[in-house]
XYZ file of C-alpha atoms in Angstrom:
557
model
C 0.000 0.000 0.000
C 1.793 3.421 -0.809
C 2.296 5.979 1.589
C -0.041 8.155 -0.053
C -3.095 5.962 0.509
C -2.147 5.616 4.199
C -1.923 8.889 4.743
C -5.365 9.395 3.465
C -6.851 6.317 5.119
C -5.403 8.007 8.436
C -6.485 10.892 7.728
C -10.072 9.966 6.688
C -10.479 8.480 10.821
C -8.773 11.287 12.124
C -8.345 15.071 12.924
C -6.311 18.287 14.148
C -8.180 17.684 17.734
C -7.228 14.660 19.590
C -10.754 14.155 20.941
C -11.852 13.689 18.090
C -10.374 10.154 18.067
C -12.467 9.036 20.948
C -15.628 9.706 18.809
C -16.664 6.779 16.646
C -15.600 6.719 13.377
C -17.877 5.934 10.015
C -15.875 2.769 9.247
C -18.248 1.564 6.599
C -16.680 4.171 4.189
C -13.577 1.999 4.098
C -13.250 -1.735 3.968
C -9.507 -1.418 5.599
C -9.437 -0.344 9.103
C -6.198 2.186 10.586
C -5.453 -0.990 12.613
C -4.664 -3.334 9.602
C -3.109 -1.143 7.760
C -0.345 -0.319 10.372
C 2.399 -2.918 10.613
C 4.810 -1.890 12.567
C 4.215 -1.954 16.295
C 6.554 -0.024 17.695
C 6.077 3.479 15.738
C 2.354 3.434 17.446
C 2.806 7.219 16.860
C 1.721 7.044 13.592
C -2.074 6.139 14.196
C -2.199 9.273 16.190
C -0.635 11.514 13.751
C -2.766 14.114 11.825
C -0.337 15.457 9.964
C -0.256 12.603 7.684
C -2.062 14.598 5.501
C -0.230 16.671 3.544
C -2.532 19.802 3.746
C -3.128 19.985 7.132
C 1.048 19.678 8.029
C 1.228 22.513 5.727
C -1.367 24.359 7.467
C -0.180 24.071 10.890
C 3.320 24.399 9.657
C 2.431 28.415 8.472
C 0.184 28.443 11.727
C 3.083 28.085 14.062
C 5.786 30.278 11.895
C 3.049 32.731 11.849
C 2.808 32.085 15.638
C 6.342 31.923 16.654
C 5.760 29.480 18.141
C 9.310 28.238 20.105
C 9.195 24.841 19.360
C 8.208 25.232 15.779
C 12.257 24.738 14.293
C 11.127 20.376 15.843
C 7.995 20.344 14.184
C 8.114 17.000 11.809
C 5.305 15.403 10.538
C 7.090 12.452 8.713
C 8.987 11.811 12.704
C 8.966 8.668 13.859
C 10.025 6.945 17.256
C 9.783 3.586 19.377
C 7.425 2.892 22.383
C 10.613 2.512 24.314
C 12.272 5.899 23.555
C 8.905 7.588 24.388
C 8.741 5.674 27.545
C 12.608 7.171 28.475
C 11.738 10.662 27.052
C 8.289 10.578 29.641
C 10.218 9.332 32.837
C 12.641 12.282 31.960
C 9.201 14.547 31.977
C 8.352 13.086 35.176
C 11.349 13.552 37.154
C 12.271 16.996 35.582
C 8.428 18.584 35.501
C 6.035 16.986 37.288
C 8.446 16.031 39.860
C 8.913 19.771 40.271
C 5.258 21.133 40.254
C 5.114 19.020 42.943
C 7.506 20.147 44.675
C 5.942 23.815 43.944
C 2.863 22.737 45.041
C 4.161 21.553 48.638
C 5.273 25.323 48.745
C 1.525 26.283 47.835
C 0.104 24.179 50.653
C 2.665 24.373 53.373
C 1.636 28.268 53.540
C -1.611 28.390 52.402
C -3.298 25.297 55.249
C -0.827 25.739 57.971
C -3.490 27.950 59.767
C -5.208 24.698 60.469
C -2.530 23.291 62.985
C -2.010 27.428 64.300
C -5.720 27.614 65.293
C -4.816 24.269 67.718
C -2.569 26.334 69.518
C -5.048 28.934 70.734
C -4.297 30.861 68.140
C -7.704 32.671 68.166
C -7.482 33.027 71.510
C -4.113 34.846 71.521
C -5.374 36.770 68.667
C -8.561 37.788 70.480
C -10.368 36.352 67.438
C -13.987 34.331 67.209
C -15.445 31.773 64.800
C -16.933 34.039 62.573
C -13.423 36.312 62.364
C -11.672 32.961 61.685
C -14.489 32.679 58.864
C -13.878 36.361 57.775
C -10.054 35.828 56.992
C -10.377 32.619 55.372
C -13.065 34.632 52.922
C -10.774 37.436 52.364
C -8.301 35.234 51.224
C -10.373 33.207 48.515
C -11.536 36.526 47.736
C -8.106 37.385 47.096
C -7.037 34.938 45.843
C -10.181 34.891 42.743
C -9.447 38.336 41.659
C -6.033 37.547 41.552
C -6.746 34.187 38.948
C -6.756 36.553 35.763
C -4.694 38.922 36.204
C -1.975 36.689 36.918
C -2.759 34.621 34.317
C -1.882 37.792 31.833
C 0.938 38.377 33.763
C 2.705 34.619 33.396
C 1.890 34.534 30.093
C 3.399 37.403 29.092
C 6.712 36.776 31.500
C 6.606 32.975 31.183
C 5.502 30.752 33.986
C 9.269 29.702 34.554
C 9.800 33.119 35.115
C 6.336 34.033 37.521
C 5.896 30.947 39.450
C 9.377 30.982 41.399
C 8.358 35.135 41.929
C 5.088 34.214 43.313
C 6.286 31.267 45.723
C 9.209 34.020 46.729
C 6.645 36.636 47.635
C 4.131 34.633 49.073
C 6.561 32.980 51.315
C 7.791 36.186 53.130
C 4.338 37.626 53.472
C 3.489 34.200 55.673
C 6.870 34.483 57.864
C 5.546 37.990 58.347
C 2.741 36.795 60.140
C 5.094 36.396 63.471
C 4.151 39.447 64.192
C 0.459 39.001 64.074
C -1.044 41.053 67.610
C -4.881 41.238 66.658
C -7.981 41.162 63.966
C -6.390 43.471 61.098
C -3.068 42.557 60.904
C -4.671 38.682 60.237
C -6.888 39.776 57.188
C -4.114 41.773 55.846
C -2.156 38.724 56.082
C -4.531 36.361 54.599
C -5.496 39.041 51.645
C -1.412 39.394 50.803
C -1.138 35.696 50.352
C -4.413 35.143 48.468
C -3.522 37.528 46.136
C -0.176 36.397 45.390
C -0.986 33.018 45.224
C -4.013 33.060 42.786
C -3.163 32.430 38.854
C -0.491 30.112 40.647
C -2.404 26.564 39.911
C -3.502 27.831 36.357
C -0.223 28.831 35.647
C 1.768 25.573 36.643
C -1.132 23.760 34.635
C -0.496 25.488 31.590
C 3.598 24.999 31.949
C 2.923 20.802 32.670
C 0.720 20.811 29.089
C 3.971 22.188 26.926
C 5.721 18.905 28.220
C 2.379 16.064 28.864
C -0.502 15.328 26.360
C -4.073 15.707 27.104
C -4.123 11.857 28.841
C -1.349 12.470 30.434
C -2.028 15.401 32.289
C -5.160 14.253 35.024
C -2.746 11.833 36.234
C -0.203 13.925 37.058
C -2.076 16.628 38.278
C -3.694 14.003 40.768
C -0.287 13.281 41.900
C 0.163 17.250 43.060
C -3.243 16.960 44.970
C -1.522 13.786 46.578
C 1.462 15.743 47.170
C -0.615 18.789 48.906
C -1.962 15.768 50.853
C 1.491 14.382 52.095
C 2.111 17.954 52.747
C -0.879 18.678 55.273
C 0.467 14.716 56.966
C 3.765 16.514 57.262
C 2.645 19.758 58.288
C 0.572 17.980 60.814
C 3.676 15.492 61.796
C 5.945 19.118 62.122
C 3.350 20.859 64.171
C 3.475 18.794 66.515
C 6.922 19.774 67.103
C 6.836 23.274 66.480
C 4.287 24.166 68.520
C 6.002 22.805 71.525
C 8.061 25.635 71.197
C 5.171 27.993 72.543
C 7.339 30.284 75.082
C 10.618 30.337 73.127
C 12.017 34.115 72.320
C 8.515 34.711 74.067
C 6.953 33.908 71.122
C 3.832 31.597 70.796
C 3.849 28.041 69.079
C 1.974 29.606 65.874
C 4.691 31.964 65.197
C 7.413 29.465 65.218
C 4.959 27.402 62.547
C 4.801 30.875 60.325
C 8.326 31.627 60.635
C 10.086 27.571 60.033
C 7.533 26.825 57.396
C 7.567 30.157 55.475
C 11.530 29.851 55.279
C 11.212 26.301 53.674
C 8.553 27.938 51.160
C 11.384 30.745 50.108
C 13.859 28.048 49.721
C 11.324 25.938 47.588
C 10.876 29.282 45.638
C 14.151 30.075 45.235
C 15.278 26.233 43.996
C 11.891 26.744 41.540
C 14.143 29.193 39.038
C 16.367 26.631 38.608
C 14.007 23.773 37.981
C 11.617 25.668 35.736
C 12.753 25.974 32.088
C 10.506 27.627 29.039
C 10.080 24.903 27.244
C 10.929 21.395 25.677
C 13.637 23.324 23.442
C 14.920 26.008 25.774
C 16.592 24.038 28.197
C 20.272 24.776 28.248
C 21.382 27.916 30.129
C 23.808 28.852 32.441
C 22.463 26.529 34.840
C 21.356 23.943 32.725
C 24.838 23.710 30.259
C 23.871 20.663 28.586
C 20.257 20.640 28.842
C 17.539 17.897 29.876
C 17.292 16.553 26.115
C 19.339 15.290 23.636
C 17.883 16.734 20.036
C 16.280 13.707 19.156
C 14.127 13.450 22.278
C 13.392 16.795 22.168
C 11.631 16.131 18.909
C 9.909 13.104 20.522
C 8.619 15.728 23.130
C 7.432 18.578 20.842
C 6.169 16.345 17.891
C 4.104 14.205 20.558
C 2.348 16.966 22.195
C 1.566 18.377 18.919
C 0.177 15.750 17.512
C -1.929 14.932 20.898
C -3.216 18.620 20.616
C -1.977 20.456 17.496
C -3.514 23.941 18.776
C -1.170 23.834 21.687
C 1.616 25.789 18.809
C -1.255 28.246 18.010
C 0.712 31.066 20.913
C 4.406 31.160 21.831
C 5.212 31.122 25.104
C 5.852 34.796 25.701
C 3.032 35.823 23.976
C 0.127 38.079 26.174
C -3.288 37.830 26.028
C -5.383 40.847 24.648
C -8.649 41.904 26.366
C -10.177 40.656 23.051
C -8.771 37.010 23.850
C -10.188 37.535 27.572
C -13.428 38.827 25.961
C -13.935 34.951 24.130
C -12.571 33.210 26.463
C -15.267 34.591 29.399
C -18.275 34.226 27.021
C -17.146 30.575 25.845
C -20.874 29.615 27.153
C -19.409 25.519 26.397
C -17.348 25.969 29.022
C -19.790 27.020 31.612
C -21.477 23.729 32.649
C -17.609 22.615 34.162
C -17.290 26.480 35.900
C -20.694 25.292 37.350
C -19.249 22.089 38.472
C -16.377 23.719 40.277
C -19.173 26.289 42.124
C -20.640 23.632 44.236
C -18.670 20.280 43.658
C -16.500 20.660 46.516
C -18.262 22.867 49.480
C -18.322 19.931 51.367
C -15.027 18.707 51.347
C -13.870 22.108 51.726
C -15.855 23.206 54.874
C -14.351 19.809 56.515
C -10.854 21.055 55.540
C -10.650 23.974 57.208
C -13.039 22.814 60.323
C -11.694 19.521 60.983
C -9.040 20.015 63.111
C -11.368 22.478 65.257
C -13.752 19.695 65.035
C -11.914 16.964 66.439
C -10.417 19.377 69.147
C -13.719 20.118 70.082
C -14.360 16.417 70.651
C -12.198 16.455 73.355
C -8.765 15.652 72.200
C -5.345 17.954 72.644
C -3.680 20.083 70.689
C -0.780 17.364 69.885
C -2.839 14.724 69.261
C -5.045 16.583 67.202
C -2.455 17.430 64.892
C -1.780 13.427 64.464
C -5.712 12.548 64.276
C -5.415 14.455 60.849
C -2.766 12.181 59.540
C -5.657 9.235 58.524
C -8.123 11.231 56.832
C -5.216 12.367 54.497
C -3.794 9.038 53.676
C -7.468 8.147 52.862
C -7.698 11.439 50.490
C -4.568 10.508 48.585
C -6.286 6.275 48.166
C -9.502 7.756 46.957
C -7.852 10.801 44.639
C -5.895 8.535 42.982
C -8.233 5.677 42.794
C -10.806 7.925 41.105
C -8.982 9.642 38.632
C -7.032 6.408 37.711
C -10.497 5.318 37.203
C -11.868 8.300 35.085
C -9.112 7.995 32.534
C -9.298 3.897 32.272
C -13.030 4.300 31.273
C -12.689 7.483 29.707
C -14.782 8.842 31.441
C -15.348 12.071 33.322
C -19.169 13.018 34.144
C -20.606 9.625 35.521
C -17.038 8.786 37.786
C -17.267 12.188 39.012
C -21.054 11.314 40.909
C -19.044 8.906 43.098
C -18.048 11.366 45.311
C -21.351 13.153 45.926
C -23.435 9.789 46.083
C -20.432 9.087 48.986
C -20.939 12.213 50.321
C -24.666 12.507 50.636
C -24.498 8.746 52.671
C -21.550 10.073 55.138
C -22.843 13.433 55.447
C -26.415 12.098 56.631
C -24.990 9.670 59.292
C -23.108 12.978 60.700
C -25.937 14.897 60.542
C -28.991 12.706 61.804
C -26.688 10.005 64.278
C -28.278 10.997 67.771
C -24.753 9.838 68.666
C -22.326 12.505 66.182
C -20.775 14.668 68.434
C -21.157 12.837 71.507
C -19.668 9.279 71.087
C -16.213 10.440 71.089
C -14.184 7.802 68.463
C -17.314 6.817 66.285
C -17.797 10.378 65.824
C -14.216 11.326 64.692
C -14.084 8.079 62.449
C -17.248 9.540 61.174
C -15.231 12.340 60.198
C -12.203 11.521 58.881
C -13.997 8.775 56.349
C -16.376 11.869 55.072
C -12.983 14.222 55.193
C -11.016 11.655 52.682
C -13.557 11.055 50.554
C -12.701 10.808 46.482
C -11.549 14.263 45.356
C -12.464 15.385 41.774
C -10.489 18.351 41.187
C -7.841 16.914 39.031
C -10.307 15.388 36.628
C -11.991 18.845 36.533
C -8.909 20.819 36.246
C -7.886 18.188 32.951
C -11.343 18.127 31.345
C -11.469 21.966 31.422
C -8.001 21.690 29.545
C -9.121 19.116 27.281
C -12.486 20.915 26.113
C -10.549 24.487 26.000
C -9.017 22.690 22.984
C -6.058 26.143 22.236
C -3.598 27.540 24.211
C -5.609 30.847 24.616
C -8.849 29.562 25.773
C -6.644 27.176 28.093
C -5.140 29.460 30.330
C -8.120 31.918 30.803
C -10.552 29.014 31.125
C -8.591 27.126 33.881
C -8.115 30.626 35.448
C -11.929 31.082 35.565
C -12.713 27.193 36.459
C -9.990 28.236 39.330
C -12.529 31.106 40.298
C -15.215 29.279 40.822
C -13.568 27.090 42.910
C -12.771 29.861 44.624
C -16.242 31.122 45.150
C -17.184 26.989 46.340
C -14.156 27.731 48.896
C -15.477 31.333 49.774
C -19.383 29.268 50.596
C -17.398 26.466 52.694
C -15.658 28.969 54.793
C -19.019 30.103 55.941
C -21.408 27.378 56.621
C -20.136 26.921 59.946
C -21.191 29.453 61.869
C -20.452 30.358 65.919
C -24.171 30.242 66.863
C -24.333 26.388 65.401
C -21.295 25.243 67.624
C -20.135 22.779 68.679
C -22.139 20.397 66.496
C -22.967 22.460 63.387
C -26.500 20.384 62.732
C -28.010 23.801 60.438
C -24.554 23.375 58.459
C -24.080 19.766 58.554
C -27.881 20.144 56.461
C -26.925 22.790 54.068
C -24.335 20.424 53.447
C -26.304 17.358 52.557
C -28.644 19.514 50.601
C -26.107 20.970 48.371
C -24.280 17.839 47.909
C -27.288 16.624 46.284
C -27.560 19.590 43.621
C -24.143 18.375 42.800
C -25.940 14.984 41.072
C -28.088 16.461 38.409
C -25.623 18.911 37.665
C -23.262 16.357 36.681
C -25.789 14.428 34.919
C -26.948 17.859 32.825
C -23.071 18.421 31.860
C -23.143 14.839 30.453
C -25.688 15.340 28.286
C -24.978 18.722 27.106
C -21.847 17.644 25.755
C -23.073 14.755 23.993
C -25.605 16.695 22.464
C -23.532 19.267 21.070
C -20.987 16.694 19.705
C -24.010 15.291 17.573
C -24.336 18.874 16.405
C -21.443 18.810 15.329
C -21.208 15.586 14.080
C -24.212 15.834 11.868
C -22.782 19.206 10.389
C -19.580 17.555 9.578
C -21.039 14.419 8.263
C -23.097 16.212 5.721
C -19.731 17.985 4.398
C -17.445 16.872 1.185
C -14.260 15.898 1.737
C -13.240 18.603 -0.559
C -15.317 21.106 2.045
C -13.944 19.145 5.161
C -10.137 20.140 3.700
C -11.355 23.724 2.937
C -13.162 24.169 6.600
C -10.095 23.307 8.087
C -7.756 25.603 6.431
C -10.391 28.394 5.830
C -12.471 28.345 9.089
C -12.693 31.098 11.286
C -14.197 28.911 13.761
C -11.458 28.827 16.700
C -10.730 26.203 19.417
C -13.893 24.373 20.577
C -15.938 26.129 18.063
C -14.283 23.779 15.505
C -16.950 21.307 13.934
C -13.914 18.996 14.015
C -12.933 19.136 17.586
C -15.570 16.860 20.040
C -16.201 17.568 23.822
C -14.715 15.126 26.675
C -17.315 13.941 28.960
């Protein structure tokens, strides 16, 4: 069979999107399937390529000279590699990058959750503080930390994120050893507003850094690993606390202080160390403190020409390009992306209000401030099992709506033992296992955080969209930080109900996303179907049609 016929059989079952090629194909136009017609099993690249067809390389080739994009000098079409050297080139990726964000992200959480183990140490009471204050600063940082998301989004991608990210964990990190000094109510918001602010665009931005180097299947499992990390984190927060604060009296100083001032220091080392670990891009690699770079040239081809071929929009923008108000303009009226902002607005108000109450919770049950700190460790090793689990699970089925109602159908049976048990609250050890099963249960943010990616589908919809999905998180976080409320100590029963009743909305909504995006795929589908070939060629060099607009990209669900 020539290589011309190939390239047209492959190109007949395939597209410029890579979701397309989880949409069923219209095999009875061709009595030879993709499968057959491939025969050699190591260059498994090839059934994934869509630049087999000559037009479209062409197309994408002007697209990213016209872009600048950096990467555009590896750009081959015609490359080809093994399984195994793409299995060395992504254990490079893993050590190198994610390895890294992870190691960002423990900077992230160390200062952004150790108020949880201060607030065991009488730290409202030193601070002359109340419930409801406690509930103030927490909102003034989300608060923050949302009008922060897009603005620093513009910012890194104009600068770089190798460049922003080690600035932000730098200034973050001597705002929280700053809170030593704390004496009273305003000097705490200030605090809390300093750090929100700096630290919002951060997850955004280190998501749209880990897509230059992982494709679109990729990506959820890595980003569950930094959720696991932020996990490990709070276990060894929780583990150092328990240390630290034993040093209540020292220089006169109360335990909190010494956890602000030890833990904010590590955070400016992690920060500085970031400038050196963060590099622009797959190509851009060797500087003064990289001299021979992460890649040799051929596996820096393997990187570029993989990702591109996973997602060839990702070389529509270089990597120091900004975003015009016009591009934030689209990208806030993208109305396809709304259903998954909606998801992120209530999906996690439960876990979220258990986050930031459980360690008041279980003091209240009767336990000290020490052993407190190590009751937390469980319902974080039960987190990391059941983040993991799940978003292992969403990618095996491919899958994202119906493995994402585990976690609320979990909830809503925890949540109404806790809430209707004559015994919660009273029955010391049933009630804190209560607890910490309901506080680890399966967390859904890294499938979110990937299918927002995935149905952005370009590199300008990408980073506003995960900025704005990051929002409404923000706005769920703002809602868990007040359910709780000083008049419904100690047992919370009128929140513990709000609860339950929103964890039910989250159900339908999931269901509703589901079926919106199926439906508009067979929009789509029965627009493209009715096209020529000769039509389908010119749409996709003509179109004006941009990322998820495309008739030839289809929605993840």
């Amino acid at each position: 069979m020539t290589t011309e016929k190939l390239a047209s059989l492959v190109f007949e079952h395939t597209s410029p999107s890579s979701n397309l090629l989880n949409e069923k194909t219209n095999v009875e136009k061709s009595t030879v399937s993709i499968c057959e017609i491939i025969s050699e099993p190591e260059n498994k690249n090839k059934t994934s390529n869509p630049f087999l067809d000559p037009n479209t390389a062409e197309y994408y080739r002007e697209l990213y000279n016209t872009t600048k994009y950096e990467c555009r000098s590896h750009f081959d079409p015609a490359f080809e590699w093994t399984a195994k050297e793409e299995k060395k080139v992504v254990r490079k990726l893993n050590f190198r990058v994610a390895f890294a964000a992870c190691l960002m992200f423990v900077a992230l959480q160390i200062d952004r959750v150790n108020l949880h183990q201060a607030v065991t140490d009488n730290f409202l009471g030193d601070l002359g503080l109340t419930t409801n204050d406690y509930n103030v600063g927490n909102t003034i940082f989300h608060l923050c930390f949302l009008f922060a998301e897009i603005p620093s989004q513009m910012i890194s991608k104009r600068l770089g994120p190798d460049v922003f990210i080690p600035f932000q964990i730098c200034a973050w990190s001597i705002v929280a050893m700053c809170q030593v000094a704390l004496k009273g109510k305003a000097g705490f918001y200030i605090t809390r507003g300093l750090i929100g602010a700096i630290e919002g665009g951060f997850i955004p931005d280190l998501v749209l850094w880990l897509s230059y180097f992982f494709t679109s299947k990729e990506l959820p499992i890595r980003l569950s690993w930094f959720w696991s990390t932020l996990t490990l984190t709070q276990v060894c927060i929780a583990i150092a606390a328990f240390g630290i604060l034993r040093l209540r009296g020292v220089f006169g100083w109360p335990g909190w202080a010494h956890l602000f001032l030890w833990e904010g220091l590590l955070t400016l080392l992690i920060g500085v160390a970031s400038f050196y670990m963060m590099v622009p891009s797959a190509v851009q690699t060797r500087n003064w403190m990289h001299p021979k770079g992460w890649f040799t040239e051929r596996e820096e081809k393997i990187v570029v020409n993989r990702i591109l071929r996973d997602d060839p929009t990702k070389g529509t923008m270089h990597n120091r390009q900004a975003l015009s108000l016009k591009m934030l303009w689209e990208c806030l009226i993208d109305y396809d992306m709304w259903p998954l902002y909606a998801i992120g607005l209530m999906a996690y108000i439960g876990q979220l209000t258990f986050g930031s109450y459980f360690t008041l919770m279980t003091r209240a049950l009767g336990f000290n401030t020490f052993d407190t700190n190590l009751l937390s460790i469980p319902g974080y090793f039960l987190f990391i099992c059941n983040l993991l689990g799940i978003t292992w699970l969403s990618e095996k089925l491919n899958d994202r709506a119906y493995v994402s109602m585990i976690p609320p159908i979990y909830g809503l049976i925890l949540l109404g033992v806790i809430r209707f048990w004559p015994g919660a609250g009273i029955k010391v050890w049933p009630s804190y296992i209560l607890n910490t099963i309901y506080f680890g249960h399966p967390y859904i943010h890294a499938i979110l955080v990937s299918w927002v990616s995935r149905n952005s589908n370009s590199v300008r919809t990408r980073s506003i969209c995960s900025a704005m999905y990051n929002m409404f998180v923000q706005l769920d976080s703002m809602t868990a930080q007040n359910i709780f409320r000083e008049d419904d100590r100690p047992l919370y029963k009128r929140g513990l109900l709000q609860l339950w009743c929103i964890t039910w909305a989250v159900v339908p909504l999931l269901l509703m996303t589901k079926f919106y995006y199926i439906w508009r795929n067979k929009t789509k589908e029965r627009k493209w179907s009715a096209m020529t070939e000769e039509q389908k060629a010119d749409y996709r060099r003509n179109t004006t049609d941009d990322g998820n607009k495309r008739l030839d990209f289809r929605f993840a669900h």
